[in-house]
Amino acid sequence: MSLTPKLTGRTNQLFPKKPGTTDGVSILIVDDSPVRLQTIAFVLQDMGYKQIQMAANGLEAIERIEQGPTVHIIFTDLQMPECDGLELIEHLGQRQYDGSIIIHSQMEKRIVDLTIELARRQSLYLVGYLDQNLEPSVIQTMMDRALLAARNYNASDLASLSKEMILRAIENKNIVPYFQPKIDNKTESVVGFEVLCRLVHPISKEIITPDRFIDAAERAGLMMLLTLALLEKAALEFNLLCEEFPYLPLTLAINLSPGQLDDDKLPSTFNDLCQICQLPPTRITLEITETDLIEKDTRLKNLARLRMMGFGCSLDDYGMGFTSLAQLEHYPFSEVKLDRSYINNIASDPYAQQLCEKLVDKCTANHMQMVAEGLERADDVEYLSRYHNIHLQGYLYSPPKPYTDIRRWLHNWEAHRSINP
Ligand code: C2E
Ligand code: CA
Ligand code: CA
């Protein structure tokens, strides 16, 4: 049974993007065609971007970048007189440019692929390419991804919790696991949940999302405490779900911060906790973000040890770092999650489609599970229905929810297998 027919009635864009992300974003468009320059600029202005500069070739672009202020996102053509897109990319690599780059070019695909590879080797964030299609929806997708990737732009203006507040939340067991389901795209079965951490504010009692405490907990060296407290509580609730739905072979995924993989004791600590919680490691997947995975021996050793103990290991946010498809097979991952910035609007994004196809092939050849995360739109699910055995996760099915709510959701899903239970 395919998911697609039931989903087509659903309208797109159900969930608004984070507001305010156009503020303070500086964009440079580089193209020798005034018509294309203006077209892209109009679309961006229409989206609310105000700081837009234009350059007719690579040399002019370099001048603008050198003069400052910081350019967060560069749209560049490849074929231009004087200094072309390849030279510009090389220059950006040399000066370790940490914004995002989007190519817009009508060059043949091989040249574009080569450029993408070149940028990756220079650790540049090349986040997509536009061909002749300059539709606002396509540009919007690129901008969302570019903003997520640009390391020189910080959109977060939320106050972080202090070390003391986080510690108090851990001590008072004010940690709430939120579960988000993953669904098999062919069988429609729920295959498991990712647990996402929430804290209850010690004073206001509001539910706090990770953007306000993960960085602070990492800086304060509290991540191990936090993860173990979360896993302990999540394991209890997850076991209840497994008991209630014994015919579903559910798994539980939990996120790790990069520093945690540096700890030699991590595999045995997790193994011990799983025994105490009566949770077999084969039911647990540890998610590690791609951008954090530096080829450090300790990290790879710990990953391998965890796999040997039976844990699943997932490469999270794939596409936001620099792991090439060829490198993937050298890492001991059992799963790869294609980042939501590629999944959102994949139905009309050739760059994302190409990456997805290559990733599916790679995963199939190497017995890795592929997960598409951040699904919000029915047409994207429909696009992905061409693949067998990929797992789907996103608001379209359910946002992360606490135990009682996700239990109710699961009952509804099992009864109707529909996205609108
Ligand atoms: P992540 O691991 O990539 O988790 C997915 C995030 O995307 C979650 O945000 C989830 O609510 C959100 N999401 C899921 N589906 C959709 C969708 O369809 N559209 C959109 N726009 N977003 C979607 P959340 O819960 O705010 O977590 C943010 C990040 O915080 C996580 O990203 C993860 O990196 C980190 N995090 C959360 N819990 C933990 C934890 O226990 N330990 C560590 N180290 N990191 C955590
Ligand atoms: Ca994750
Ligand atoms: Ca992710």
GROMACS .gro file of C-alpha atoms and ligand atoms in nm:
model
  469
    1MET     CA    1   0.000   0.000   0.000
    2SER     CA    2   0.142   0.339  -0.088
    3LEU     CA    3   0.116   0.646   0.127
    4THR     CA    4   0.069   0.875  -0.166
    5PRO     CA    5  -0.303   0.861  -0.245
    6LYS     CA    6  -0.407   0.950   0.107
    7LEU     CA    7  -0.171   1.242   0.124
    8THR     CA    8  -0.261   1.426  -0.192
    9GLY     CA    9  -0.558   1.606  -0.041
   10ARG     CA   10  -0.340   1.778   0.213
   11THR     CA   11  -0.244   2.136   0.142
   12ASN     CA   12   0.121   2.232   0.127
   13GLN     CA   13   0.311   2.459   0.362
   14LEU     CA   14   0.107   2.375   0.670
   15PHE     CA   15   0.373   2.492   0.903
   16PRO     CA   16   0.509   2.843   0.891
   17LYS     CA   17   0.880   2.898   0.877
   18LYS     CA   18   1.055   3.067   1.165
   19PRO     CA   19   0.974   3.436   1.135
   20GLY     CA   20   1.230   3.712   1.118
   21THR     CA   21   1.498   3.526   0.927
   22THR     CA   22   1.515   3.791   0.654
   23ASP     CA   23   1.638   4.052   0.901
   24GLY     CA   24   2.001   4.143   0.869
   25VAL     CA   25   2.075   3.886   0.598
   26SER     CA   26   2.319   4.020   0.342
   27ILE     CA   27   2.311   3.870  -0.009
   28LEU     CA   28   2.539   3.913  -0.309
   29ILE     CA   29   2.420   3.813  -0.658
   30VAL     CA   30   2.691   3.763  -0.920
   31ASP     CA   31   2.596   3.737  -1.289
   32ASP     CA   32   2.691   3.903  -1.617
   33SER     CA   33   2.330   3.894  -1.731
   34PRO     CA   34   2.146   4.203  -1.601
   35VAL     CA   35   1.813   4.027  -1.660
   36ARG     CA   36   1.899   3.732  -1.436
   37LEU     CA   37   2.053   3.966  -1.177
   38GLN     CA   38   1.731   4.163  -1.159
   39THR     CA   39   1.505   3.858  -1.162
   40ILE     CA   40   1.677   3.700  -0.863
   41ALA     CA   41   1.696   4.035  -0.684
   42PHE     CA   42   1.321   4.096  -0.733
   43VAL     CA   43   1.230   3.754  -0.598
   44LEU     CA   44   1.452   3.807  -0.293
   45GLN     CA   45   1.315   4.156  -0.230
   46ASP     CA   46   0.966   4.013  -0.251
   47MET     CA   47   1.059   3.767   0.022
   48GLY     CA   48   1.159   4.056   0.243
   49TYR     CA   49   1.537   4.059   0.200
   50LYS     CA   50   1.665   4.413   0.200
   51GLN     CA   51   2.043   4.392   0.188
   52ILE     CA   52   2.106   4.281  -0.169
   53GLN     CA   53   2.419   4.368  -0.366
   54MET     CA   54   2.493   4.284  -0.728
   55ALA     CA   55   2.815   4.219  -0.920
   56ALA     CA   56   2.867   4.159  -1.294
   57ASN     CA   57   3.156   3.913  -1.255
   58GLY     CA   58   3.383   3.737  -1.005
   59LEU     CA   59   3.627   4.026  -0.975
   60GLU     CA   60   3.356   4.271  -0.877
   61ALA     CA   61   3.221   4.013  -0.634
   62ILE     CA   62   3.560   3.968  -0.467
   63GLU     CA   63   3.588   4.346  -0.429
   64ARG     CA   64   3.247   4.363  -0.258
   65ILE     CA   65   3.335   4.077  -0.026
   66GLU     CA   66   3.675   4.223   0.061
   67GLN     CA   67   3.527   4.566   0.132
   68GLY     CA   68   3.268   4.425   0.369
   69PRO     CA   69   3.028   4.423   0.545
   70THR     CA   70   2.991   4.045   0.577
   71VAL     CA   71   2.805   3.876   0.295
   72HIS     CA   72   2.603   3.583   0.428
   73ILE     CA   73   2.481   3.430   0.102
   74ILE     CA   74   2.627   3.444  -0.250
   75PHE     CA   75   2.431   3.355  -0.564
   76THR     CA   76   2.679   3.307  -0.847
   77ASP     CA   77   2.668   3.229  -1.215
   78LEU     CA   78   2.950   3.006  -1.345
   79GLN     CA   79   3.013   3.148  -1.690
   80MET     CA   80   3.118   3.513  -1.669
   81PRO     CA   81   3.383   3.732  -1.836
   82GLU     CA   82   3.706   3.831  -1.656
   83CYS     CA   83   3.668   3.616  -1.346
   84ASP     CA   84   3.423   3.325  -1.371
   85GLY     CA   85   3.233   3.134  -1.104
   86LEU     CA   86   3.501   2.868  -1.063
   87GLU     CA   87   3.766   3.130  -0.992
   88LEU     CA   88   3.534   3.303  -0.750
   89ILE     CA   89   3.474   2.973  -0.567
   90GLU     CA   90   3.846   2.906  -0.554
   91HIS     CA   91   3.902   3.252  -0.407
   92LEU     CA   92   3.629   3.195  -0.148
   93GLY     CA   93   3.791   2.864  -0.054
   94GLN     CA   94   4.128   3.034  -0.003
   95ARG     CA   95   3.981   3.296   0.226
   96GLN     CA   96   3.780   3.026   0.411
   97TYR     CA   97   3.451   3.193   0.335
   98ASP     CA   98   3.196   3.077   0.592
   99GLY     CA   99   2.871   3.193   0.434
  100SER     CA  100   2.656   2.992   0.192
  101ILE     CA  101   2.687   2.971  -0.186
  102ILE     CA  102   2.417   2.899  -0.442
  103ILE     CA  103   2.505   2.848  -0.807
  104HIS     CA  104   2.266   2.961  -1.074
  105SER     CA  105   2.378   2.844  -1.411
  106GLN     CA  106   2.259   2.696  -1.736
  107MET     CA  107   2.584   2.503  -1.781
  108GLU     CA  108   2.558   2.131  -1.841
  109LYS     CA  109   2.512   1.911  -1.535
  110ARG     CA  110   2.864   1.765  -1.542
  111ILE     CA  111   3.020   2.109  -1.500
  112VAL     CA  112   2.783   2.193  -1.218
  113ASP     CA  113   2.865   1.860  -1.046
  114LEU     CA  114   3.234   1.931  -1.079
  115THR     CA  115   3.188   2.275  -0.924
  116ILE     CA  116   2.995   2.124  -0.634
  117GLU     CA  117   3.275   1.873  -0.573
  118LEU     CA  118   3.535   2.151  -0.592
  119ALA     CA  119   3.348   2.355  -0.333
  120ARG     CA  120   3.308   2.055  -0.102
  121ARG     CA  121   3.682   1.987  -0.115
  122GLN     CA  122   3.746   2.343  -0.006
  123SER     CA  123   3.499   2.311   0.282
  124LEU     CA  124   3.266   2.567   0.130
  125TYR     CA  125   2.893   2.557   0.196
  126LEU     CA  126   2.758   2.521  -0.155
  127VAL     CA  127   2.394   2.456  -0.077
  128GLY     CA  128   2.228   2.425  -0.418
  129TYR     CA  129   2.199   2.523  -0.778
  130LEU     CA  130   1.932   2.690  -0.980
  131ASP     CA  131   1.899   2.619  -1.351
  132GLN     CA  132   1.664   2.824  -1.563
  133ASN     CA  133   1.389   2.782  -1.305
  134LEU     CA  134   1.390   3.098  -1.095
  135GLU     CA  135   1.049   3.034  -0.941
  136PRO     CA  136   1.010   3.203  -0.600
  137SER     CA  137   0.934   2.867  -0.432
  138VAL     CA  138   1.261   2.721  -0.559
  139ILE     CA  139   1.459   3.026  -0.448
  140GLN     CA  140   1.282   3.017  -0.111
  141THR     CA  141   1.397   2.656  -0.058
  142MET     CA  142   1.755   2.751  -0.141
  143MET     CA  143   1.740   3.048   0.096
  144ASP     CA  144   1.609   2.835   0.384
  145ARG     CA  145   1.893   2.590   0.336
  146ALA     CA  146   2.150   2.866   0.289
  147LEU     CA  147   2.046   3.034   0.614
  148LEU     CA  148   2.068   2.710   0.806
  149ALA     CA  149   2.413   2.638   0.669
  150ALA     CA  150   2.574   2.984   0.680
  151ARG     CA  151   2.805   2.978   0.975
  152ASN     CA  152   2.857   3.354   0.958
  153TYR     CA  153   2.490   3.430   1.026
  154ASN     CA  154   2.332   3.382   1.363
  155ALA     CA  155   1.955   3.415   1.353
  156SER     CA  156   1.901   3.300   1.709
  157ASP     CA  157   1.811   3.577   1.945
  158LEU     CA  158   1.663   3.359   2.217
  159ALA     CA  159   1.810   3.379   2.561
  160SER     CA  160   1.997   3.064   2.661
  161LEU     CA  161   1.939   2.902   2.997
  162SER     CA  162   2.217   2.936   3.249
  163LYS     CA  163   2.429   2.642   3.363
  164GLU     CA  164   2.256   2.652   3.702
  165MET     CA  165   1.910   2.636   3.548
  166ILE     CA  166   2.001   2.337   3.332
  167LEU     CA  167   2.156   2.159   3.629
  168ARG     CA  168   1.847   2.229   3.836
  169ALA     CA  169   1.623   2.089   3.563
  170ILE     CA  170   1.833   1.771   3.552
  171GLU     CA  171   1.839   1.731   3.930
  172ASN     CA  172   1.465   1.792   3.963
  173LYS     CA  173   1.393   1.551   3.677
  174ASN     CA  174   1.236   1.835   3.483
  175ILE     CA  175   1.336   1.676   3.156
  176VAL     CA  176   1.060   1.578   2.919
  177PRO     CA  177   1.119   1.338   2.631
  178TYR     CA  178   0.927   1.439   2.318
  179PHE     CA  179   0.880   1.159   2.065
  180GLN     CA  180   0.858   1.205   1.689
  181PRO     CA  181   0.756   0.904   1.479
  182LYS     CA  182   0.943   0.760   1.181
  183ILE     CA  183   0.736   0.580   0.919
  184ASP     CA  184   0.829   0.329   0.652
  185ASN     CA  185   0.733   0.480   0.316
  186LYS     CA  186   0.609   0.155   0.167
  187THR     CA  187   0.443  -0.030   0.454
  188GLU     CA  188   0.317   0.283   0.637
  189SER     CA  189   0.424   0.116   0.962
  190VAL     CA  190   0.569   0.321   1.241
  191VAL     CA  191   0.926   0.193   1.272
  192GLY     CA  192   1.031   0.398   1.571
  193PHE     CA  193   1.068   0.735   1.735
  194GLU     CA  194   1.334   1.000   1.768
  195VAL     CA  195   1.341   1.139   2.119
  196LEU     CA  196   1.398   1.513   2.139
  197CYS     CA  197   1.484   1.680   2.463
  198ARG     CA  198   1.264   1.942   2.632
  199LEU     CA  199   1.321   2.106   2.969
  200VAL     CA  200   1.062   2.247   3.204
  201HIS     CA  201   1.173   2.594   3.307
  202PRO     CA  202   1.243   2.579   3.683
  203ILE     CA  203   1.054   2.903   3.748
  204SER     CA  204   0.801   2.974   3.473
  205LYS     CA  205   0.731   2.600   3.412
  206GLU     CA  206   0.716   2.663   3.037
  207ILE     CA  207   0.847   2.392   2.803
  208ILE     CA  208   1.186   2.491   2.665
  209THR     CA  209   1.315   2.376   2.325
  210PRO     CA  210   1.677   2.267   2.257
  211ASP     CA  211   1.777   2.593   2.085
  212ARG     CA  212   1.782   2.748   2.432
  213PHE     CA  213   1.982   2.491   2.622
  214ILE     CA  214   2.188   2.245   2.411
  215ASP     CA  215   2.470   2.491   2.332
  216ALA     CA  216   2.478   2.610   2.691
  217ALA     CA  217   2.478   2.250   2.823
  218GLU     CA  218   2.762   2.164   2.585
  219ARG     CA  219   2.968   2.461   2.702
  220ALA     CA  220   2.901   2.371   3.065
  221GLY     CA  221   2.999   2.005   3.012
  222LEU     CA  222   2.649   1.886   3.106
  223MET     CA  223   2.558   1.692   2.793
  224MET     CA  224   2.633   1.346   2.928
  225LEU     CA  225   2.421   1.409   3.238
  226LEU     CA  226   2.143   1.548   3.023
  227THR     CA  227   2.150   1.263   2.769
  228LEU     CA  228   2.148   0.993   3.037
  229ALA     CA  229   1.863   1.159   3.225
  230LEU     CA  230   1.669   1.190   2.900
  231LEU     CA  231   1.736   0.832   2.796
  232GLU     CA  232   1.635   0.697   3.135
  233LYS     CA  233   1.300   0.871   3.123
  234ALA     CA  234   1.245   0.804   2.751
  235ALA     CA  235   1.327   0.434   2.797
  236LEU     CA  236   1.053   0.395   3.056
  237GLU     CA  237   0.792   0.550   2.828
  238PHE     CA  238   0.925   0.380   2.517
  239ASN     CA  239   0.900   0.040   2.691
  240LEU     CA  240   0.536   0.115   2.768
  241LEU     CA  241   0.473   0.180   2.398
  242CYS     CA  242   0.653  -0.143   2.305
  243GLU     CA  243   0.437  -0.337   2.551
  244GLU     CA  244   0.121  -0.182   2.417
  245PHE     CA  245   0.218  -0.237   2.052
  246PRO     CA  246   0.415  -0.562   2.067
  247TYR     CA  247   0.365  -0.631   1.696
  248LEU     CA  248   0.554  -0.312   1.602
  249PRO     CA  249   0.935  -0.360   1.605
  250LEU     CA  250   0.990  -0.008   1.737
  251THR     CA  251   1.329   0.158   1.776
  252LEU     CA  252   1.425   0.466   1.975
  253ALA     CA  253   1.672   0.724   1.841
  254ILE     CA  254   1.852   0.969   2.068
  255ASN     CA  255   2.085   1.254   1.973
  256LEU     CA  256   2.446   1.283   2.083
  257SER     CA  257   2.655   1.599   2.094
  258PRO     CA  258   2.997   1.570   1.929
  259GLY     CA  259   3.194   1.601   2.254
  260GLN     CA  260   3.019   1.295   2.390
  261LEU     CA  261   3.183   1.080   2.125
  262ASP     CA  262   3.525   1.181   2.258
  263ASP     CA  263   3.456   1.001   2.584
  264ASP     CA  264   3.604   0.651   2.590
  265LYS     CA  265   3.349   0.546   2.848
  266LEU     CA  266   3.050   0.636   2.631
  267PRO     CA  267   2.984   0.287   2.484
  268SER     CA  268   2.996   0.108   2.820
  269THR     CA  269   2.794   0.383   2.995
  270PHE     CA  270   2.519   0.349   2.734
  271ASN     CA  271   2.532  -0.027   2.745
  272ASP     CA  272   2.499  -0.029   3.126
  273LEU     CA  273   2.209   0.214   3.121
  274CYS     CA  274   2.030   0.005   2.858
  275GLN     CA  275   2.064  -0.302   3.078
  276ILE     CA  276   1.922  -0.115   3.377
  277CYS     CA  277   1.634   0.011   3.163
  278GLN     CA  278   1.580  -0.335   3.013
  279LEU     CA  279   1.620  -0.199   2.666
  280PRO     CA  280   1.823  -0.404   2.417
  281PRO     CA  281   2.086  -0.189   2.238
  282THR     CA  282   1.950  -0.317   1.905
  283ARG     CA  283   1.643  -0.103   1.971
  284ILE     CA  284   1.849   0.213   2.019
  285THR     CA  285   1.995   0.437   1.750
  286LEU     CA  286   2.238   0.714   1.833
  287GLU     CA  287   2.221   1.015   1.605
  288ILE     CA  288   2.535   1.219   1.539
  289THR     CA  289   2.521   1.531   1.321
  290GLU     CA  290   2.728   1.530   1.009
  291THR     CA  291   2.881   1.873   1.066
  292ASP     CA  292   3.025   1.751   1.395
  293LEU     CA  293   3.182   1.435   1.265
  294ILE     CA  294   3.547   1.513   1.228
  295GLU     CA  295   3.765   1.220   1.138
  296LYS     CA  296   3.898   1.180   1.487
  297ASP     CA  297   4.021   0.834   1.583
  298THR     CA  298   3.845   0.830   1.922
  299ARG     CA  299   3.512   0.920   1.766
  300LEU     CA  300   3.536   0.654   1.498
  301LYS     CA  301   3.653   0.397   1.754
  302ASN     CA  302   3.360   0.475   1.981
  303LEU     CA  303   3.119   0.455   1.690
  304ALA     CA  304   3.257   0.115   1.595
  305ARG     CA  305   3.234  -0.004   1.958
  306LEU     CA  306   2.874   0.108   1.985
  307ARG     CA  307   2.791  -0.076   1.664
  308MET     CA  308   2.961  -0.391   1.795
  309MET     CA  309   2.745  -0.371   2.107
  310GLY     CA  310   2.439  -0.371   1.883
  311PHE     CA  311   2.346   0.000   1.886
  312GLY     CA  312   2.242   0.163   1.562
  313CYS     CA  313   2.440   0.475   1.465
  314SER     CA  314   2.285   0.740   1.245
  315LEU     CA  315   2.455   1.022   1.054
  316ASP     CA  316   2.217   1.312   1.117
  317ASP     CA  317   2.163   1.625   0.904
  318TYR     CA  318   2.342   1.473   0.605
  319GLY     CA  319   2.421   1.735   0.343
  320MET     CA  320   2.506   2.009   0.593
  321GLY     CA  321   2.866   1.897   0.638
  322PHE     CA  322   3.141   1.780   0.411
  323THR     CA  323   3.107   1.402   0.413
  324SER     CA  324   3.118   1.293   0.051
  325LEU     CA  325   2.913   0.998  -0.062
  326ALA     CA  326   3.237   0.807  -0.118
  327GLN     CA  327   3.346   0.864   0.245
  328LEU     CA  328   3.015   0.732   0.380
  329GLU     CA  329   3.103   0.368   0.332
  330HIS     CA  330   3.414   0.405   0.547
  331TYR     CA  331   3.214   0.507   0.851
  332PRO     CA  332   3.033   0.251   1.065
  333PHE     CA  333   2.686   0.405   1.027
  334SER     CA  334   2.371   0.198   1.007
  335GLU     CA  335   2.156   0.493   0.900
  336VAL     CA  336   2.182   0.829   0.722
  337LYS     CA  337   1.929   1.110   0.762
  338LEU     CA  338   1.909   1.350   0.470
  339ASP     CA  339   1.876   1.697   0.617
  340ARG     CA  340   1.535   1.861   0.613
  341SER     CA  341   1.663   2.154   0.409
  342TYR     CA  342   1.697   1.910   0.116
  343ILE     CA  343   1.374   1.726   0.189
  344ASN     CA  344   1.153   2.032   0.214
  345ASN     CA  345   1.037   2.102  -0.144
  346ILE     CA  346   1.240   1.813  -0.291
  347ALA     CA  347   0.955   1.759  -0.538
  348SER     CA  348   1.069   2.070  -0.728
  349ASP     CA  349   1.437   2.093  -0.638
  350PRO     CA  350   1.666   1.916  -0.889
  351TYR     CA  351   1.974   1.962  -0.672
  352ALA     CA  352   1.811   1.791  -0.374
  353GLN     CA  353   1.665   1.519  -0.598
  354GLN     CA  354   2.007   1.438  -0.733
  355LEU     CA  355   2.165   1.421  -0.387
  356CYS     CA  356   1.877   1.208  -0.259
  357GLU     CA  357   1.904   0.963  -0.547
  358LYS     CA  358   2.277   0.919  -0.498
  359LEU     CA  359   2.230   0.879  -0.126
  360VAL     CA  360   1.958   0.615  -0.169
  361ASP     CA  361   2.191   0.419  -0.400
  362LYS     CA  362   2.477   0.450  -0.156
  363CYS     CA  363   2.263   0.339   0.138
  364THR     CA  364   2.122   0.043  -0.053
  365ALA     CA  365   2.468  -0.071  -0.159
  366ASN     CA  366   2.601  -0.042   0.195
  367HIS     CA  367   2.302  -0.175   0.390
  368MET     CA  368   2.233   0.155   0.555
  369GLN     CA  369   1.884   0.283   0.629
  370MET     CA  370   1.802   0.613   0.465
  371VAL     CA  371   1.574   0.857   0.649
  372ALA     CA  372   1.410   1.164   0.496
  373GLU     CA  373   1.352   1.413   0.778
  374GLY     CA  374   1.155   1.735   0.797
  375LEU     CA  375   0.867   1.628   0.573
  376GLU     CA  376   0.598   1.892   0.576
  377ARG     CA  377   0.449   1.863   0.229
  378ALA     CA  378   0.242   1.594   0.063
  379ASP     CA  379   0.405   1.643  -0.277
  380ASP     CA  380   0.747   1.569  -0.127
  381VAL     CA  381   0.617   1.240   0.016
  382GLU     CA  382   0.473   1.162  -0.324
  383TYR     CA  383   0.810   1.230  -0.483
  384LEU     CA  384   0.984   1.000  -0.235
  385SER     CA  385   0.737   0.719  -0.297
  386ARG     CA  386   0.955   0.617  -0.596
  387TYR     CA  387   1.203   0.472  -0.347
  388HIS     CA  388   1.161   0.152  -0.152
  389ASN     CA  389   1.231   0.121   0.214
  390ILE     CA  390   1.310   0.473   0.320
  391HIS     CA  391   1.190   0.607   0.649
  392LEU     CA  392   0.998   0.932   0.673
  393GLN     CA  393   0.988   1.181   0.958
  394GLY     CA  394   0.835   1.525   0.980
  395TYR     CA  395   0.556   1.752   1.094
  396LEU     CA  396   0.335   1.613   0.816
  397TYR     CA  397   0.301   1.298   1.027
  398SER     CA  398   0.350   1.445   1.370
  399PRO     CA  399   0.563   1.700   1.548
  400PRO     CA  400   0.754   1.568   1.850
  401LYS     CA  401   0.505   1.503   2.134
  402PRO     CA  402   0.524   1.394   2.498
  403TYR     CA  403   0.438   1.033   2.589
  404THR     CA  404   0.061   1.065   2.648
  405ASP     CA  405   0.010   1.255   2.323
  406ILE     CA  406   0.231   1.030   2.112
  407ARG     CA  407   0.057   0.724   2.256
  408ARG     CA  408  -0.276   0.868   2.142
  409TRP     CA  409  -0.122   0.956   1.806
  410LEU     CA  410   0.004   0.599   1.765
  411HIS     CA  411  -0.339   0.454   1.841
  412ASN     CA  412  -0.489   0.681   1.578
  413TRP     CA  413  -0.220   0.603   1.326
  414GLU     CA  414  -0.261   0.230   1.373
  415ALA     CA  415  -0.637   0.265   1.334
  416HIS     CA  416  -0.637   0.487   1.025
  417ARG     CA  417  -0.283   0.501   0.884
  418SER     CA  418  -0.350   0.854   0.776
  419ILE     CA  419  -0.166   1.178   0.822
  420ASN     CA  420  -0.471   1.347   0.966
  421PRO     CA  421  -0.569   1.130   1.261
  422C2E     P1  422   1.762   1.722   1.499
  422C2E     O1  423   1.831   1.609   1.566
  422C2E     O2  424   1.790   1.742   1.353
  422C2E     O3  425   1.607   1.702   1.526
  422C2E     C1  426   1.506   1.737   1.436
  422C2E     C2  427   1.453   1.875   1.467
  422C2E     O4  428   1.370   1.914   1.360
  422C2E     C3  429   1.367   1.877   1.591
  422C2E     O5  430   1.376   2.007   1.648
  422C2E     C4  431   1.228   1.858   1.534
  422C2E     O6  432   1.125   1.909   1.615
  422C2E     C5  433   1.239   1.936   1.407
  422C2E     N1  434   1.149   1.885   1.306
  422C2E     C6  435   1.097   1.763   1.291
  422C2E     N2  436   1.017   1.755   1.186
  422C2E     C7  437   1.017   1.878   1.129
  422C2E     C8  438   0.953   1.934   1.014
  422C2E     O7  439   0.877   1.869   0.944
  422C2E     N3  440   0.980   2.064   0.989
  422C2E     C9  441   1.063   2.139   1.065
  422C2E     N4  442   1.081   2.265   1.033
  422C2E     N5  443   1.125   2.089   1.175
  422C2E    C10  444   1.103   1.961   1.204
  422C2E     P2  445   1.405   2.027   1.803
  422C2E     O8  446   1.331   1.926   1.884
  422C2E     O9  447   1.383   2.172   1.831
  422C2E    O10  448   1.557   1.993   1.812
  422C2E    C11  449   1.652   2.072   1.749
  422C2E    C12  450   1.789   2.010   1.756
  422C2E    O11  451   1.836   2.007   1.893
  422C2E    C13  452   1.791   1.864   1.712
  422C2E    O12  453   1.797   1.860   1.572
  422C2E    C14  454   1.919   1.816   1.778
  422C2E    O13  455   2.031   1.851   1.703
  422C2E    C15  456   1.918   1.897   1.908
  422C2E     N6  457   1.871   1.810   2.016
  422C2E    C16  458   1.746   1.783   2.059
  422C2E     N7  459   1.746   1.699   2.164
  422C2E    C17  460   1.876   1.668   2.187
  422C2E    C18  461   1.945   1.584   2.279
  422C2E    O14  462   1.887   1.516   2.364
  422C2E     N8  463   2.081   1.580   2.270
  422C2E    C19  464   2.150   1.650   2.176
  422C2E     N9  465   2.283   1.640   2.174
  422C2E    N10  466   2.090   1.730   2.087
  422C2E    C20  467   1.955   1.738   2.092
  423CA      CA  468   1.845   1.402   1.524
  424CA      CA  469   1.840   1.605   1.189
   0.00000   0.00000   0.00000
